[in-house]
Amino acid sequence: MYNGIGLQTARGSGTNGYAQSNTFFVKPRSTSGGGPGGHHRPLPLDAAGADGGGMRKPNKEILEHDRKRQVELKLLVLRDALEEHGYTEDEIEERVAEARKAAEEVGIGRGAGRSPLPGRGYGSVGVI
């Protein structure tokens, strides 16, 4: 045992009795200047929010990329549904192109990152 830490004896513990500190533990930052950690720089206002705390604003490029991924996923689902219904490749390409154009128009008109209402996806476009 060292400074009250560890086992008094290693017998029966299944270990060798060597006590280690947890190096992956992240100590909470203090905003005060004193203490063992020293003075920490405050976060910039754009990273910490206007009041100094809270969440950061989402990156518009990432939100737009995520929206495009969702659109492409729905277009793939539409393509599979049309193939299962026996449409020709030309008809499938035409309908997918129409759905893509409609999705781009909808994406321009609304805020990025907002998902469409359930049951109103591209699966209902021309599939009966």
PDB file of C-alpha atoms in Angstrom:
ATOM      1  CA  MET A   1       0.000   0.000   0.000  1.00  0.00           C
ATOM      2  CA  TYR A   2       1.302   3.446  -0.906  1.00  0.00           C
ATOM      3  CA  ASN A   3      -0.231   6.596   0.634  1.00  0.00           C
ATOM      4  CA  GLY A   4      -3.390   4.686   1.450  1.00  0.00           C
ATOM      5  CA  ILE A   5      -3.871   3.637  -2.192  1.00  0.00           C
ATOM      6  CA  GLY A   6      -3.892   0.053  -3.360  1.00  0.00           C
ATOM      7  CA  LEU A   7      -4.195  -3.267  -1.657  1.00  0.00           C
ATOM      8  CA  GLN A   8      -2.783  -4.031   1.760  1.00  0.00           C
ATOM      9  CA  THR A   9      -1.695  -7.391   0.432  1.00  0.00           C
ATOM     10  CA  ALA A  10      -1.876  -8.847  -3.049  1.00  0.00           C
ATOM     11  CA  ARG A  11      -2.748 -12.314  -1.779  1.00  0.00           C
ATOM     12  CA  GLY A  12      -6.040 -13.623  -3.107  1.00  0.00           C
ATOM     13  CA  SER A  13      -6.758 -10.573  -5.244  1.00  0.00           C
ATOM     14  CA  GLY A  14      -5.723 -12.030  -8.590  1.00  0.00           C
ATOM     15  CA  THR A  15      -3.399  -9.078  -9.186  1.00  0.00           C
ATOM     16  CA  ASN A  16       0.191  -8.286  -8.460  1.00  0.00           C
ATOM     17  CA  GLY A  17      -0.858  -5.416  -6.201  1.00  0.00           C
ATOM     18  CA  TYR A  18       0.668  -2.672  -8.337  1.00  0.00           C
ATOM     19  CA  ALA A  19      -1.496   0.467  -8.104  1.00  0.00           C
ATOM     20  CA  GLN A  20      -1.645   2.791 -11.135  1.00  0.00           C
ATOM     21  CA  SER A  21      -3.356   6.103 -11.670  1.00  0.00           C
ATOM     22  CA  ASN A  22      -5.983   6.467 -14.367  1.00  0.00           C
ATOM     23  CA  THR A  23      -4.248   8.569 -17.028  1.00  0.00           C
ATOM     24  CA  PHE A  24      -7.370   8.752 -19.204  1.00  0.00           C
ATOM     25  CA  PHE A  25      -9.420  10.604 -16.605  1.00  0.00           C
ATOM     26  CA  VAL A  26     -10.014  14.152 -17.823  1.00  0.00           C
ATOM     27  CA  LYS A  27     -10.178  16.599 -14.966  1.00  0.00           C
ATOM     28  CA  PRO A  28     -12.899  19.233 -15.264  1.00  0.00           C
ATOM     29  CA  ARG A  29     -11.614  22.650 -16.225  1.00  0.00           C
ATOM     30  CA  SER A  30     -12.064  25.461 -13.808  1.00  0.00           C
ATOM     31  CA  THR A  31     -12.589  29.008 -15.046  1.00  0.00           C
ATOM     32  CA  SER A  32     -10.802  30.478 -12.056  1.00  0.00           C
ATOM     33  CA  GLY A  33      -7.159  31.432 -12.365  1.00  0.00           C
ATOM     34  CA  GLY A  34      -5.952  29.525  -9.304  1.00  0.00           C
ATOM     35  CA  GLY A  35      -5.573  25.860  -8.672  1.00  0.00           C
ATOM     36  CA  PRO A  36      -3.188  23.157  -9.833  1.00  0.00           C
ATOM     37  CA  GLY A  37      -4.302  23.410 -13.460  1.00  0.00           C
ATOM     38  CA  GLY A  38      -3.454  27.079 -13.720  1.00  0.00           C
ATOM     39  CA  HIS A  39      -5.425  29.640 -15.644  1.00  0.00           C
ATOM     40  CA  HIS A  40      -7.350  28.275 -18.614  1.00  0.00           C
ATOM     41  CA  ARG A  41      -8.194  30.408 -21.601  1.00  0.00           C
ATOM     42  CA  PRO A  42     -11.922  30.967 -22.016  1.00  0.00           C
ATOM     43  CA  LEU A  43     -13.535  29.551 -25.141  1.00  0.00           C
ATOM     44  CA  PRO A  44     -14.074  31.972 -28.022  1.00  0.00           C
ATOM     45  CA  LEU A  45     -17.608  33.338 -28.266  1.00  0.00           C
ATOM     46  CA  ASP A  46     -18.371  31.549 -31.527  1.00  0.00           C
ATOM     47  CA  ALA A  47     -17.387  28.187 -30.000  1.00  0.00           C
ATOM     48  CA  ALA A  48     -19.033  28.646 -26.616  1.00  0.00           C
ATOM     49  CA  GLY A  49     -22.156  30.531 -27.687  1.00  0.00           C
ATOM     50  CA  ALA A  50     -23.086  34.146 -27.030  1.00  0.00           C
ATOM     51  CA  ASP A  51     -23.381  33.754 -23.259  1.00  0.00           C
ATOM     52  CA  GLY A  52     -20.097  31.873 -22.829  1.00  0.00           C
ATOM     53  CA  GLY A  53     -21.742  28.467 -22.397  1.00  0.00           C
ATOM     54  CA  GLY A  54     -23.913  26.127 -24.375  1.00  0.00           C
ATOM     55  CA  MET A  55     -23.604  24.424 -27.711  1.00  0.00           C
ATOM     56  CA  ARG A  56     -21.721  25.526 -30.785  1.00  0.00           C
ATOM     57  CA  LYS A  57     -23.552  26.399 -33.981  1.00  0.00           C
ATOM     58  CA  PRO A  58     -23.683  23.517 -36.467  1.00  0.00           C
ATOM     59  CA  ASN A  59     -21.473  23.705 -39.528  1.00  0.00           C
ATOM     60  CA  LYS A  60     -23.607  24.570 -42.578  1.00  0.00           C
ATOM     61  CA  GLU A  61     -21.437  22.505 -44.925  1.00  0.00           C
ATOM     62  CA  ILE A  62     -21.866  19.404 -42.779  1.00  0.00           C
ATOM     63  CA  LEU A  63     -25.623  19.929 -42.560  1.00  0.00           C
ATOM     64  CA  GLU A  64     -25.865  20.364 -46.332  1.00  0.00           C
ATOM     65  CA  HIS A  65     -23.797  17.223 -46.906  1.00  0.00           C
ATOM     66  CA  ASP A  66     -26.033  15.263 -44.529  1.00  0.00           C
ATOM     67  CA  ARG A  67     -29.137  16.542 -46.329  1.00  0.00           C
ATOM     68  CA  LYS A  68     -27.686  15.436 -49.694  1.00  0.00           C
ATOM     69  CA  ARG A  69     -26.924  11.992 -48.266  1.00  0.00           C
ATOM     70  CA  GLN A  70     -30.511  11.645 -47.069  1.00  0.00           C
ATOM     71  CA  VAL A  71     -31.803  12.668 -50.508  1.00  0.00           C
ATOM     72  CA  GLU A  72     -29.578  10.129 -52.264  1.00  0.00           C
ATOM     73  CA  LEU A  73     -30.698   7.412 -49.844  1.00  0.00           C
ATOM     74  CA  LYS A  74     -34.342   8.120 -50.602  1.00  0.00           C
ATOM     75  CA  LEU A  75     -33.590   8.129 -54.330  1.00  0.00           C
ATOM     76  CA  LEU A  76     -31.984   4.694 -54.004  1.00  0.00           C
ATOM     77  CA  VAL A  77     -35.067   3.422 -52.174  1.00  0.00           C
ATOM     78  CA  LEU A  78     -37.239   4.869 -54.952  1.00  0.00           C
ATOM     79  CA  ARG A  79     -35.054   3.208 -57.603  1.00  0.00           C
ATOM     80  CA  ASP A  80     -35.368  -0.177 -55.873  1.00  0.00           C
ATOM     81  CA  ALA A  81     -39.134   0.182 -55.580  1.00  0.00           C
ATOM     82  CA  LEU A  82     -39.445   1.073 -59.272  1.00  0.00           C
ATOM     83  CA  GLU A  83     -37.272  -1.896 -60.261  1.00  0.00           C
ATOM     84  CA  GLU A  84     -39.475  -4.207 -58.184  1.00  0.00           C
ATOM     85  CA  HIS A  85     -42.591  -2.847 -59.933  1.00  0.00           C
ATOM     86  CA  GLY A  86     -41.093  -3.751 -63.323  1.00  0.00           C
ATOM     87  CA  TYR A  87     -40.339  -0.310 -64.777  1.00  0.00           C
ATOM     88  CA  THR A  88     -37.781  -0.094 -67.585  1.00  0.00           C
ATOM     89  CA  GLU A  89     -34.359   1.436 -66.966  1.00  0.00           C
ATOM     90  CA  ASP A  90     -35.248   4.573 -68.959  1.00  0.00           C
ATOM     91  CA  GLU A  91     -38.453   5.121 -66.958  1.00  0.00           C
ATOM     92  CA  ILE A  92     -36.546   4.604 -63.714  1.00  0.00           C
ATOM     93  CA  GLU A  93     -33.878   7.127 -64.719  1.00  0.00           C
ATOM     94  CA  GLU A  94     -36.559   9.665 -65.683  1.00  0.00           C
ATOM     95  CA  ARG A  95     -38.505   9.312 -62.439  1.00  0.00           C
ATOM     96  CA  VAL A  96     -35.370   9.402 -60.278  1.00  0.00           C
ATOM     97  CA  ALA A  97     -34.236  12.553 -62.106  1.00  0.00           C
ATOM     98  CA  GLU A  98     -37.649  14.155 -61.461  1.00  0.00           C
ATOM     99  CA  ALA A  99     -37.504  13.206 -57.777  1.00  0.00           C
ATOM    100  CA  ARG A 100     -33.937  14.559 -57.498  1.00  0.00           C
ATOM    101  CA  LYS A 101     -34.990  17.861 -59.063  1.00  0.00           C
ATOM    102  CA  ALA A 102     -37.963  18.096 -56.693  1.00  0.00           C
ATOM    103  CA  ALA A 103     -35.703  17.356 -53.713  1.00  0.00           C
ATOM    104  CA  GLU A 104     -33.254  20.075 -54.775  1.00  0.00           C
ATOM    105  CA  GLU A 105     -36.109  22.599 -55.043  1.00  0.00           C
ATOM    106  CA  VAL A 106     -37.382  21.625 -51.609  1.00  0.00           C
ATOM    107  CA  GLY A 107     -33.837  21.831 -50.177  1.00  0.00           C
ATOM    108  CA  ILE A 108     -33.399  25.379 -51.474  1.00  0.00           C
ATOM    109  CA  GLY A 109     -36.691  26.567 -50.002  1.00  0.00           C
ATOM    110  CA  ARG A 110     -36.248  25.248 -46.463  1.00  0.00           C
ATOM    111  CA  GLY A 111     -33.520  25.275 -43.857  1.00  0.00           C
ATOM    112  CA  ALA A 112     -30.795  22.682 -44.187  1.00  0.00           C
ATOM    113  CA  GLY A 113     -30.780  19.778 -41.764  1.00  0.00           C
ATOM    114  CA  ARG A 114     -34.554  19.582 -41.370  1.00  0.00           C
ATOM    115  CA  SER A 115     -35.993  16.200 -42.269  1.00  0.00           C
ATOM    116  CA  PRO A 116     -39.258  15.788 -44.209  1.00  0.00           C
ATOM    117  CA  LEU A 117     -42.426  14.668 -42.460  1.00  0.00           C
ATOM    118  CA  PRO A 118     -42.857  10.922 -42.020  1.00  0.00           C
ATOM    119  CA  GLY A 119     -44.816   9.265 -44.812  1.00  0.00           C
ATOM    120  CA  ARG A 120     -44.125  12.066 -47.279  1.00  0.00           C
ATOM    121  CA  GLY A 121     -40.878  10.785 -48.779  1.00  0.00           C
ATOM    122  CA  TYR A 122     -39.990  10.060 -52.389  1.00  0.00           C
ATOM    123  CA  GLY A 123     -41.384   6.550 -52.249  1.00  0.00           C
ATOM    124  CA  SER A 124     -44.847   7.856 -53.072  1.00  0.00           C
ATOM    125  CA  VAL A 125     -43.752   9.625 -56.281  1.00  0.00           C
ATOM    126  CA  GLY A 126     -45.350   7.662 -59.091  1.00  0.00           C
ATOM    127  CA  VAL A 127     -45.205   4.272 -57.347  1.00  0.00           C
ATOM    128  CA  ILE A 128     -48.575   2.561 -57.134  1.00  0.00           C
TER     129      ILE A 128
END
